Tab-separated table of C-alpha atoms in Angstrom:
chain	number	residue	atom	x	y	z
A	17	MET	CA	26.326	-47.035	26.249
A	18	LYS	CA	25.628	-43.513	27.596
A	19	ILE	CA	25.843	-40.542	25.493
A	20	LEU	CA	25.001	-36.972	26.518
A	21	PHE	CA	24.344	-34.502	23.466
A	22	ALA	CA	25.155	-30.910	24.536
A	23	ALA	CA	23.786	-28.290	22.125
A	24	SER	CA	22.547	-24.771	22.280
A	25	GLU	CA	19.300	-25.717	20.448
A	26	ALA	CA	17.087	-28.627	19.641
A	27	LEU	CA	13.676	-29.383	18.324
A	28	PRO	CA	10.951	-29.511	19.599
A	29	PHE	CA	12.124	-26.817	22.160
A	30	ALA	CA	14.083	-24.147	20.396
A	31	ALA	CA	15.548	-23.578	16.818
A	32	SER	CA	17.452	-21.119	14.574
A	33	GLY	CA	18.686	-23.520	12.050
A	34	GLY	CA	19.794	-27.009	10.860
A	35	LEU	CA	21.560	-27.732	14.391
A	36	ALA	CA	18.161	-27.933	15.991
A	37	ASP	CA	16.997	-30.406	13.353
A	38	VAL	CA	20.194	-32.526	13.797
A	39	VAL	CA	20.015	-32.461	17.779
A	40	GLY	CA	16.191	-33.179	17.707
A	41	SER	CA	16.459	-36.347	15.455
A	42	LEU	CA	19.984	-38.086	15.774
A	43	PRO	CA	19.679	-38.889	19.549
A	44	ALA	CA	16.327	-40.402	18.779
A	45	ALA	CA	17.713	-42.576	15.896
A	46	ILE	CA	20.521	-43.718	18.190
A	47	ASN	CA	18.150	-44.750	20.862
A	48	GLN	CA	16.437	-47.109	18.438
A	49	ASN	CA	19.399	-49.402	19.359
A	50	ASP	CA	18.521	-50.933	22.820
A	51	ALA	CA	22.092	-50.811	23.996
A	52	MET	CA	22.207	-47.055	23.500
A	53	ASP	CA	21.000	-44.326	26.194
A	54	CYS	CA	21.462	-41.046	24.459
A	55	ARG	CA	20.188	-37.871	26.384
A	56	ILE	CA	20.217	-34.168	25.317
A	57	VAL	CA	20.996	-31.151	27.575
A	58	MET	CA	20.368	-27.590	26.299
A	59	PRO	CA	19.472	-24.129	27.584
A	60	LEU	CA	15.871	-23.436	28.836
A	61	TYR	CA	14.924	-20.509	26.378
A	62	ARG	CA	12.123	-18.010	26.798
A	63	SER	CA	10.931	-19.379	23.438
A	64	VAL	CA	9.955	-22.695	25.098
A	65	GLN	CA	6.198	-22.588	25.171
A	66	PRO	CA	4.157	-22.645	28.326
A	67	ASN	CA	2.281	-25.776	27.490
A	68	ILE	CA	5.727	-27.621	27.216
A	69	ARG	CA	7.106	-25.926	30.417
A	70	ASN	CA	4.157	-27.329	32.118
A	71	LYS	CA	4.955	-30.828	31.238
A	72	MET	CA	8.539	-30.512	32.653
A	73	THR	CA	9.830	-31.871	35.886
A	74	TYR	CA	11.891	-29.998	38.306
A	75	LEU	CA	14.796	-31.892	39.611
A	76	LYS	CA	17.057	-29.329	41.635
A	77	ASP	CA	19.189	-26.313	41.314
A	78	ILE	CA	22.891	-26.034	41.562
A	79	THR	CA	25.403	-23.264	41.716
A	80	VAL	CA	27.789	-22.980	38.638
A	81	GLU	CA	31.087	-20.902	38.662
A	82	VAL	CA	31.582	-18.357	35.925
A	83	GLY	CA	34.882	-16.749	36.589
A	84	TRP	CA	34.456	-14.966	39.921
A	85	ARG	CA	30.654	-15.356	39.781
A	86	LYS	CA	28.569	-18.052	41.213
A	87	GLN	CA	25.315	-18.548	39.239
A	88	TYR	CA	22.025	-20.158	39.744
A	89	CYS	CA	21.224	-23.305	37.399
A	90	GLY	CA	17.944	-24.934	37.699
A	91	ILE	CA	17.658	-28.326	36.030
A	92	TYR	CA	14.339	-29.308	34.441
A	93	THR	CA	13.812	-32.789	32.589
A	94	ILE	CA	11.249	-34.084	30.063
A	95	GLN	CA	10.861	-37.170	27.841
A	96	VAL	CA	10.263	-36.903	24.269
A	97	GLY	CA	9.855	-40.249	22.891
A	98	LYS	CA	12.692	-42.511	23.950
A	99	VAL	CA	14.889	-39.348	24.639
A	100	THR	CA	15.466	-37.556	27.837
A	101	TYR	CA	16.006	-34.047	27.728
A	102	TYR	CA	17.608	-31.687	30.446
A	103	LEU	CA	16.920	-27.960	30.070
A	104	LEU	CA	19.107	-25.534	32.119
A	105	ASP	CA	17.529	-22.601	33.504
A	106	ASN	CA	19.020	-19.217	34.249
A	107	PRO	CA	16.667	-16.377	33.533
A	108	TYR	CA	19.658	-13.897	33.321
A	109	TYR	CA	21.315	-15.606	30.405
A	110	PHE	CA	18.403	-17.421	28.741
A	111	MET	CA	15.013	-15.536	29.282
A	112	ARG	CA	15.529	-13.239	26.298
A	113	ASP	CA	13.987	-12.759	22.932
A	114	GLY	CA	16.303	-14.743	20.689
A	115	MET	CA	19.077	-17.173	21.326
A	116	TYR	CA	22.097	-15.592	19.991
A	117	GLY	CA	23.596	-12.228	18.971
A	118	PHE	CA	23.888	-10.493	22.549
A	119	TYR	CA	26.860	-8.639	23.974
A	120	ASP	CA	27.607	-11.572	26.486
A	121	ASP	CA	27.098	-14.535	24.473
A	122	CYS	CA	30.702	-15.589	25.473
A	123	GLU	CA	29.375	-15.570	29.048
A	124	ARG	CA	26.204	-17.288	28.475
A	125	PHE	CA	27.755	-20.170	26.600
A	126	VAL	CA	30.554	-20.571	29.175
A	127	PHE	CA	27.755	-20.803	31.894
A	128	PHE	CA	26.173	-23.520	29.791
A	129	SER	CA	29.291	-25.566	29.075
A	130	ARG	CA	30.299	-25.539	32.779
A	131	ALA	CA	26.839	-26.260	33.753
A	132	VAL	CA	26.755	-29.273	31.543
A	133	LEU	CA	29.522	-30.826	33.461
A	134	ASP	CA	28.225	-29.446	36.892
A	135	ILE	CA	24.957	-31.280	36.443
A	136	LEU	CA	26.101	-34.778	36.128
A	137	PRO	CA	26.201	-35.888	39.742
A	138	ALA	CA	22.804	-34.118	40.485
A	139	ILE	CA	21.220	-35.935	37.420
A	140	ASN	CA	22.787	-39.255	38.526
A	141	PHE	CA	23.945	-39.711	34.865
A	142	LYS	CA	27.533	-40.374	34.120
A	143	PRO	CA	28.035	-40.341	30.216
A	144	ASP	CA	30.631	-42.543	28.366
A	145	ILE	CA	30.691	-39.735	25.829
A	146	ILE	CA	29.792	-36.087	25.867
A	147	HIS	CA	28.919	-35.048	22.414
A	148	CYS	CA	29.395	-31.311	21.916
A	149	ASN	CA	28.002	-29.310	18.932
A	150	ASP	CA	29.515	-25.991	17.491
A	151	TRP	CA	31.222	-23.288	19.404
A	152	GLN	CA	28.510	-22.648	22.055
A	153	THR	CA	29.497	-26.036	23.623
A	154	ALA	CA	33.363	-25.849	22.787
A	155	MET	CA	34.360	-25.098	26.236
A	156	ILE	CA	32.997	-28.546	27.503
A	157	PRO	CA	36.097	-30.448	26.287
A	158	VAL	CA	38.488	-27.651	27.732
A	159	PHE	CA	36.830	-27.561	30.950
A	160	TYR	CA	36.745	-31.318	31.249
A	161	GLN	CA	40.439	-31.516	30.477
A	162	VAL	CA	41.564	-28.698	32.605
A	163	LEU	CA	39.220	-28.884	35.828
A	164	TYR	CA	37.361	-32.143	35.847
A	165	LYS	CA	39.192	-34.937	34.383
A	166	TYR	CA	40.912	-36.311	37.457
A	167	HIS	CA	37.729	-35.942	39.707
A	168	GLN	CA	36.511	-39.433	40.746
A	169	GLU	CA	32.998	-39.074	39.665
A	170	TYR	CA	34.265	-37.631	36.014
A	171	GLU	CA	37.050	-40.122	35.314
A	172	ASN	CA	37.185	-41.786	31.932
A	173	ILE	CA	34.537	-39.716	30.055
A	174	ARG	CA	35.331	-39.179	26.415
A	175	THR	CA	34.445	-36.032	24.203
A	176	ILE	CA	33.535	-35.620	20.746
A	177	PHE	CA	33.181	-32.050	19.096
A	178	THR	CA	31.096	-31.773	15.855
A	179	ILE	CA	31.571	-28.836	13.537
A	180	HIS	CA	28.411	-28.002	11.942
A	181	ASN	CA	29.556	-24.637	10.418
A	182	ILE	CA	33.046	-23.564	10.876
A	183	GLN	CA	32.514	-19.870	9.848
A	184	TYR	CA	31.112	-19.551	13.639
A	185	GLN	CA	33.968	-20.052	15.996
A	186	GLY	CA	33.412	-17.921	18.980
A	187	ILE	CA	36.024	-15.341	18.940
A	188	TYR	CA	36.634	-13.024	21.809
A	189	GLY	CA	39.290	-10.968	23.603
A	190	LYS	CA	41.878	-12.286	25.831
A	191	GLU	CA	40.203	-10.900	28.973
A	192	VAL	CA	37.578	-13.806	28.931
A	193	ILE	CA	40.079	-16.152	30.211
A	194	THR	CA	40.462	-14.570	33.723
A	195	GLU	CA	36.973	-12.810	33.670
A	196	LEU	CA	34.647	-15.688	32.669
A	197	MET	CA	36.426	-19.083	32.500
A	198	GLY	CA	38.226	-19.303	35.928
A	199	ILE	CA	40.963	-21.537	34.241
A	200	PRO	CA	44.730	-21.141	34.991
A	201	THR	CA	46.465	-18.805	32.692
A	202	TYR	CA	49.174	-21.110	31.439
A	203	HIS	CA	46.319	-23.047	29.780
A	204	THR	CA	45.701	-19.949	27.647
A	205	ASN	CA	47.528	-21.508	24.805
A	206	LEU	CA	44.801	-24.018	24.326
A	207	LEU	CA	42.446	-21.254	23.256
A	208	GLU	CA	44.603	-18.473	22.101
A	209	PHE	CA	44.511	-18.154	18.162
A	210	ASP	CA	45.692	-15.205	16.044
A	211	GLY	CA	46.028	-13.242	19.125
A	212	MET	CA	42.340	-13.830	20.305
A	213	ILE	CA	40.348	-16.420	22.536
A	214	ASN	CA	38.877	-18.789	19.906
A	215	LEU	CA	36.356	-21.353	21.614
A	216	MET	CA	36.301	-23.578	18.660
A	217	LYS	CA	40.213	-23.868	18.645
A	218	GLY	CA	39.940	-24.945	22.341
A	219	ALA	CA	37.673	-27.766	21.612
A	220	ILE	CA	39.884	-28.849	18.304
A	221	GLU	CA	42.929	-28.972	20.981
A	222	THR	CA	41.158	-30.834	23.793
A	223	ALA	CA	38.344	-32.972	22.516
A	224	ASP	CA	38.981	-36.827	21.893
A	225	ARG	CA	37.564	-36.831	18.430
A	226	ILE	CA	36.536	-34.186	15.793
A	227	THR	CA	33.590	-34.781	13.482
A	228	THR	CA	31.761	-32.918	11.006
A	229	VAL	CA	28.262	-33.317	9.006
A	230	SER	CA	29.525	-34.689	5.649
A	231	PRO	CA	32.614	-36.504	4.383
A	232	THR	CA	33.272	-33.828	1.897
A	233	TYR	CA	33.231	-31.099	4.375
A	234	ALA	CA	35.517	-33.015	6.577
A	235	LYS	CA	38.195	-32.501	3.583
A	236	GLU	CA	37.252	-29.069	2.771
A	237	ILE	CA	37.751	-27.693	6.343
A	238	LEU	CA	41.351	-28.637	5.854
A	239	ASP	CA	41.705	-26.349	3.083
A	240	PRO	CA	42.041	-22.313	3.789
A	241	TRP	CA	39.525	-21.542	1.152
A	242	TYR	CA	36.642	-23.010	3.412
A	243	SER	CA	38.186	-23.166	6.797
A	244	TYR	CA	38.218	-19.469	7.918
A	245	GLY	CA	41.601	-20.009	9.213
A	246	MET	CA	40.902	-23.063	11.388
A	247	ASP	CA	42.727	-25.313	9.031
A	248	ARG	CA	46.035	-24.438	10.990
A	249	ALA	CA	44.623	-25.938	14.070
A	250	LEU	CA	42.811	-28.857	12.502
A	251	VAL	CA	45.924	-29.952	10.509
A	252	ARG	CA	47.899	-30.421	13.796
A	253	ARG	CA	45.567	-33.165	14.941
A	254	THR	CA	47.030	-36.611	14.411
A	255	ASP	CA	43.656	-38.336	13.950
A	256	PRO	CA	41.416	-37.910	10.938
A	257	ILE	CA	38.368	-35.749	11.076
A	258	GLU	CA	35.201	-38.062	10.739
A	259	GLY	CA	32.639	-36.654	8.284
A	260	ILE	CA	29.237	-38.279	8.941
A	261	LEU	CA	26.491	-37.193	6.622
A	262	ASN	CA	23.345	-35.676	8.354
A	263	GLY	CA	19.941	-37.122	7.594
A	264	ILE	CA	16.310	-35.852	7.601
A	265	ASP	CA	13.122	-36.773	9.487
A	266	ILE	CA	11.532	-39.269	6.887
A	267	GLU	CA	8.433	-39.434	8.788
A	268	SER	CA	7.804	-35.659	8.938
A	269	TYR	CA	8.848	-35.301	5.401
A	270	ASN	CA	6.937	-37.824	3.801
A	271	PRO	CA	4.842	-36.929	0.687
A	272	GLU	CA	2.512	-40.043	1.379
A	273	THR	CA	1.434	-38.532	4.799
A	274	ASP	CA	2.203	-34.931	4.831
A	275	THR	CA	-0.862	-32.841	5.476
A	276	ASN	CA	0.621	-29.537	4.447
A	277	ILE	CA	0.324	-30.532	0.741
A	278	CYS	CA	-2.769	-30.421	-1.290
A	279	LYS	CA	-2.587	-34.246	-2.485
A	280	ASN	CA	-0.321	-37.127	-0.952
A	281	TYR	CA	1.760	-39.192	-3.376
A	282	SER	CA	4.475	-41.812	-3.520
A	283	SER	CA	7.139	-42.895	-5.875
A	284	SER	CA	4.843	-45.576	-7.439
A	285	LYS	CA	1.928	-43.162	-7.776
A	286	LEU	CA	2.991	-39.923	-8.992
A	287	ALA	CA	-0.445	-38.421	-9.821
A	288	GLY	CA	-0.474	-36.256	-6.469
A	289	LYS	CA	2.595	-34.448	-7.337
A	290	LYS	CA	1.099	-33.254	-10.612
A	291	GLU	CA	-1.708	-31.822	-8.606
A	292	CYS	CA	0.558	-30.292	-5.998
A	293	ARG	CA	2.495	-28.578	-8.843
A	294	THR	CA	-0.745	-27.197	-10.283
A	295	SER	CA	-1.675	-25.986	-6.657
A	296	LEU	CA	1.561	-24.321	-6.236
A	297	LEU	CA	1.268	-22.594	-9.540
A	298	LYS	CA	-2.250	-21.184	-8.588
A	299	GLU	CA	-0.827	-20.150	-5.179
A	300	CYS	CA	1.878	-18.403	-6.856
A	301	ASN	CA	-0.417	-16.541	-9.490
A	302	LEU	CA	1.742	-18.220	-12.238
A	303	PRO	CA	0.080	-19.639	-15.478
A	304	ILE	CA	-0.465	-23.389	-15.701
A	305	SER	CA	1.837	-24.984	-18.379
A	306	ASN	CA	4.314	-27.701	-19.019
A	307	ASP	CA	7.522	-25.431	-18.505
A	308	PRO	CA	9.649	-26.528	-15.536
A	309	VAL	CA	9.059	-25.053	-11.987
A	310	MET	CA	12.132	-24.152	-10.104
A	311	GLY	CA	11.902	-23.957	-6.456
A	312	ILE	CA	14.298	-22.165	-4.154
A	313	VAL	CA	13.916	-22.238	-0.350
A	314	THR	CA	16.954	-20.521	1.259
A	315	ARG	CA	18.454	-17.808	3.161
A	316	PHE	CA	19.455	-14.833	0.971
A	317	VAL	CA	23.115	-14.583	1.838
A	318	ALA	CA	26.317	-14.787	-0.347
A	319	HIS	CA	27.373	-18.185	0.547
A	320	LYS	CA	24.286	-19.802	-0.623
A	321	GLY	CA	25.086	-18.898	-4.167
A	322	ILE	CA	22.674	-16.243	-4.892
A	323	GLN	CA	25.070	-14.131	-6.870
A	324	LEU	CA	25.149	-17.077	-9.550
A	325	ILE	CA	21.460	-17.005	-9.689
A	326	GLN	CA	21.701	-13.078	-10.253
A	327	GLN	CA	24.244	-13.361	-13.145
A	328	THR	CA	22.075	-15.891	-15.133
A	329	PHE	CA	18.561	-15.316	-14.192
A	330	GLN	CA	17.522	-13.941	-17.535
A	331	GLU	CA	19.027	-16.865	-19.353
A	332	MET	CA	17.066	-19.393	-16.932
A	333	LEU	CA	13.882	-17.482	-17.704
A	334	GLN	CA	14.606	-17.900	-21.503
A	335	LEU	CA	14.668	-21.569	-21.045
A	336	GLY	CA	11.221	-21.401	-19.651
A	337	CYS	CA	11.793	-21.772	-16.224
A	338	ARG	CA	9.306	-20.446	-13.710
A	339	PHE	CA	10.408	-19.752	-10.036
A	340	ALA	CA	8.680	-20.108	-6.644
A	341	VAL	CA	11.163	-18.538	-4.264
A	342	LEU	CA	10.877	-18.456	-0.427
A	343	GLY	CA	13.437	-16.784	1.730
A	344	SER	CA	14.864	-13.814	3.466
A	345	GLY	CA	18.220	-12.283	4.302
A	346	GLU	CA	20.378	-9.512	2.929
A	347	LYS	CA	18.432	-6.562	1.611
A	348	LEU	CA	20.303	-6.199	-1.924
A	349	TYR	CA	19.206	-9.987	-2.433
A	350	GLU	CA	15.771	-9.425	-1.315
A	351	ASP	CA	15.584	-6.441	-3.694
A	352	PHE	CA	16.680	-8.415	-6.515
A	353	PHE	CA	14.099	-11.087	-6.384
A	354	ARG	CA	11.340	-8.332	-5.761
A	355	GLU	CA	12.615	-6.910	-8.867
A	356	MET	CA	12.380	-10.060	-10.829
A	357	GLN	CA	8.839	-10.642	-9.651
A	358	ASP	CA	7.797	-7.176	-10.509
A	359	THR	CA	9.419	-7.488	-14.021
A	360	TYR	CA	8.420	-11.017	-14.765
A	361	PRO	CA	5.101	-11.658	-12.816
A	362	LYS	CA	4.088	-14.659	-15.101
A	363	GLN	CA	7.407	-16.410	-14.405
A	364	VAL	CA	8.462	-15.482	-10.956
A	365	HIS	CA	6.883	-15.514	-7.501
A	366	VAL	CA	8.745	-14.393	-4.362
A	367	THR	CA	7.562	-15.014	-0.655
A	368	LEU	CA	9.935	-13.020	1.788
A	369	GLY	CA	10.372	-14.841	5.089
A	370	PHE	CA	10.310	-18.422	6.242
A	371	ILE	CA	6.856	-20.196	6.288
A	372	PRO	CA	7.504	-23.810	6.848
A	373	ASP	CA	4.166	-24.954	5.283
A	374	MET	CA	4.909	-22.603	2.086
A	375	ALA	CA	8.452	-24.605	2.003
A	376	ARG	CA	6.739	-27.850	1.998
A	377	ARG	CA	4.487	-26.830	-0.834
A	378	ILE	CA	7.418	-25.666	-2.669
A	379	TYR	CA	9.270	-29.101	-2.137
A	380	ALA	CA	6.131	-30.904	-3.319
A	381	GLY	CA	5.016	-28.616	-6.294
A	382	ALA	CA	8.274	-27.798	-8.018
A	383	ASP	CA	9.937	-29.916	-10.516
A	384	MET	CA	13.521	-28.813	-9.903
A	385	PHE	CA	15.275	-27.287	-6.694
A	386	LEU	CA	18.149	-24.864	-7.142
A	387	MET	CA	20.918	-24.871	-4.456
A	388	PRO	CA	24.110	-23.497	-5.828
A	389	SER	CA	25.887	-22.849	-2.623
A	390	GLN	CA	29.349	-21.613	-2.260
A	391	ASN	CA	29.763	-23.776	0.605
A	392	GLU	CA	27.356	-26.151	2.432
A	393	PRO	CA	28.527	-28.146	5.564
A	394	CYS	CA	25.825	-30.772	4.825
A	395	GLY	CA	22.468	-29.317	3.695
A	396	LEU	CA	19.162	-30.702	4.425
A	397	ALA	CA	17.100	-28.925	1.629
A	398	GLN	CA	18.419	-31.154	-1.152
A	399	MET	CA	17.584	-34.123	0.882
A	400	VAL	CA	13.915	-32.941	1.399
A	401	ALA	CA	13.542	-31.921	-2.138
A	402	MET	CA	14.397	-35.552	-3.409
A	403	ARG	CA	12.036	-37.087	-0.721
A	404	TYR	CA	9.367	-35.151	-2.515
A	405	GLY	CA	10.402	-36.123	-6.017
A	406	THR	CA	11.841	-32.627	-6.706
A	407	ILE	CA	15.054	-32.954	-8.648
A	408	PRO	CA	18.053	-30.978	-6.954
A	409	ILE	CA	20.373	-28.831	-8.916
A	410	VAL	CA	23.568	-28.140	-6.764
A	411	ARG	CA	27.134	-27.402	-6.617
A	412	GLU	CA	29.603	-30.032	-5.791
A	413	THR	CA	30.315	-28.826	-2.352
A	414	GLY	CA	30.112	-30.167	1.409
A	415	GLY	CA	27.145	-32.450	1.858
A	416	LEU	CA	25.694	-31.429	-1.573
A	417	LYS	CA	28.392	-33.622	-3.230
A	418	ASP	CA	27.783	-36.391	-0.902
A	419	SER	CA	24.099	-36.743	-1.441
A	420	VAL	CA	23.316	-35.625	-5.028
A	421	PHE	CA	24.910	-37.407	-8.001
A	422	ASP	CA	24.756	-36.183	-11.499
A	423	ALA	CA	22.045	-37.796	-13.744
A	424	GLY	CA	24.515	-38.054	-16.475
A	425	GLY	CA	26.262	-41.002	-14.506
A	426	LYS	CA	25.365	-44.118	-12.811
A	427	ASN	CA	22.697	-43.826	-9.859
A	428	GLY	CA	22.235	-40.315	-10.780
A	429	ASN	CA	19.558	-38.453	-8.536
A	430	GLY	CA	19.995	-34.740	-9.655
A	431	PHE	CA	22.311	-32.491	-11.650
A	432	THR	CA	25.530	-31.007	-10.332
A	433	PHE	CA	28.272	-28.585	-11.255
A	434	LYS	CA	31.900	-28.471	-9.843
A	435	ALA	CA	33.125	-24.689	-10.315
A	436	TYR	CA	31.622	-21.830	-8.422
A	437	ASP	CA	30.595	-20.138	-11.664
A	438	ALA	CA	27.244	-18.994	-12.944
A	439	TYR	CA	27.565	-20.499	-16.541
A	440	ASP	CA	28.473	-23.911	-15.074
A	441	MET	CA	25.418	-23.600	-12.894
A	442	LEU	CA	23.450	-22.627	-16.050
A	443	ASP	CA	24.734	-25.509	-17.985
A	444	ALA	CA	23.344	-27.900	-15.268
A	445	VAL	CA	20.165	-26.080	-15.412
A	446	ARG	CA	19.972	-26.469	-19.221
A	447	ARG	CA	20.742	-30.204	-18.880
A	448	ALA	CA	17.976	-30.595	-16.257
A	449	CYS	CA	15.428	-28.684	-18.642
A	450	ALA	CA	16.402	-30.831	-21.656
A	451	LEU	CA	15.689	-34.195	-19.630
A	452	PHE	CA	12.633	-32.554	-18.185
A	453	SER	CA	11.203	-32.516	-21.938
A	454	ASP	CA	11.337	-36.387	-21.961
A	455	LYS	CA	8.767	-37.321	-19.395
A	456	LYS	CA	9.526	-40.921	-19.272
A	457	LYS	CA	13.203	-40.489	-18.405
A	458	TRP	CA	12.141	-37.569	-16.081
A	459	ASN	CA	9.819	-39.575	-14.072
A	460	ALA	CA	12.258	-42.355	-13.824
A	461	LEU	CA	14.780	-39.961	-12.243
A	462	VAL	CA	12.044	-38.766	-9.806
A	463	ARG	CA	11.271	-42.038	-8.673
A	464	HIS	CA	14.878	-43.023	-8.052
A	465	ALA	CA	15.453	-39.823	-6.194
A	466	MET	CA	12.410	-40.443	-4.000
A	467	LYS	CA	13.878	-43.829	-3.128
A	468	CYS	CA	17.212	-42.650	-2.026
A	469	ASP	CA	17.688	-43.366	1.717
A	470	TYR	CA	18.714	-40.171	3.718
A	471	SER	CA	17.065	-41.192	6.948
A	472	TRP	CA	18.913	-40.727	10.175
A	473	ASN	CA	19.135	-44.421	10.592
A	474	VAL	CA	22.111	-44.416	8.426
A	475	SER	CA	23.844	-41.751	10.200
A	476	ALA	CA	23.070	-43.210	13.534
A	477	GLU	CA	24.726	-46.528	12.833
A	478	LYS	CA	27.779	-44.557	11.883
A	479	TYR	CA	27.822	-42.506	14.951
A	480	ILE	CA	27.339	-45.631	17.004
A	481	THR	CA	30.308	-47.349	15.290
A	482	LEU	CA	32.170	-44.075	16.130
A	483	TYR	CA	31.358	-44.131	19.696
A	484	GLN	CA	32.177	-47.827	20.173
A	485	SER	CA	35.755	-47.235	18.559
A	486	MET	CA	36.307	-44.426	21.251
A	487	LEU	CA	35.637	-46.839	24.154
């Protein structure tokens, strides 16, 4: 079976968030099945390093229509393990510092979406399914239905659209229909939503299947509280939205082999985790003691639940918690954590920015990992934390609900709370601290969390089943 993953970013070439992790890992897991040929297409950004560019093979260049324009598209390919990548070159659109946030993002990704379809004859690869991801590729199903479906070389291709975060929809003025898309105006209804052109809505209207990144999130996005208005389009589909939980790269995130931590360890030999804990405390200039160490690795934005942490921070300090915090984002939250570090230097250490090596040292050295998100489509940090034996404390939303189960019940691997309420979160922290004082029970919980399987292999099997059902 032939699958073409279309995405705006993918490791190891370009990344701004979790999407790149997914696209960089899931096709490789799918290709472990010999019956599958899953390939990836993405833009060729300036950020792709010269040493990688030098290994790419130039195939050919084609012309892509963007409204009334005819734009160059160079096709390069490279093999990473079992996965073939196609990187599409256009210096005007992609040779920039950064991937998103430009005035012409709509034009850039309309070009990319059209190019994904135009390159198929050139690369001699006709996929059974094109798997599109987020608004940047949302026009692929639209273009296919309106312009390509009845051409002989494009017959019988199916499309999937995966929503990684419904907040980002690709909303633009109506002029983009004629100016950029080149589709007949009588198809405007496919894309029109609340008086604007909404690219995600177009994909919801035209893709053969809609998926998202966790079973709970698949239900949540039908609720106006979570959907940013898109529930009105989703509920009109007659087929169910498939929620498949993302995984993590268990080879990369492996405390038995990770060279970024001071001492390797496993679920059967936890002594190394204690050394990682001591090393983290020294790095953060926090005193060595038996009080629980709470890790936070996140973006400082409202939907990550920082407000709940603000409201109960003093109470968590009174419980004895010490904090190793890594992240950046909105200034008011950065200022809050700076103030807490200045006020409580023996209990709080904050590193502003994102340092991947530091993140791993927190995953390995902390006892608990706080993730009280208001919404979280899937979340990877809680899975990584468990892989390193650090017990997550999370709100029951999205993928957090699907991957973390409260230690008060059967098969518990963390601590959870339901309401988006600071004192519900504090109660979960209290319960975690109480169990932490019983080292025998705590170590049993740590071992169980480390054995939970959140590898991509589980997700890949579910996607393969979905693909087969579509054909």
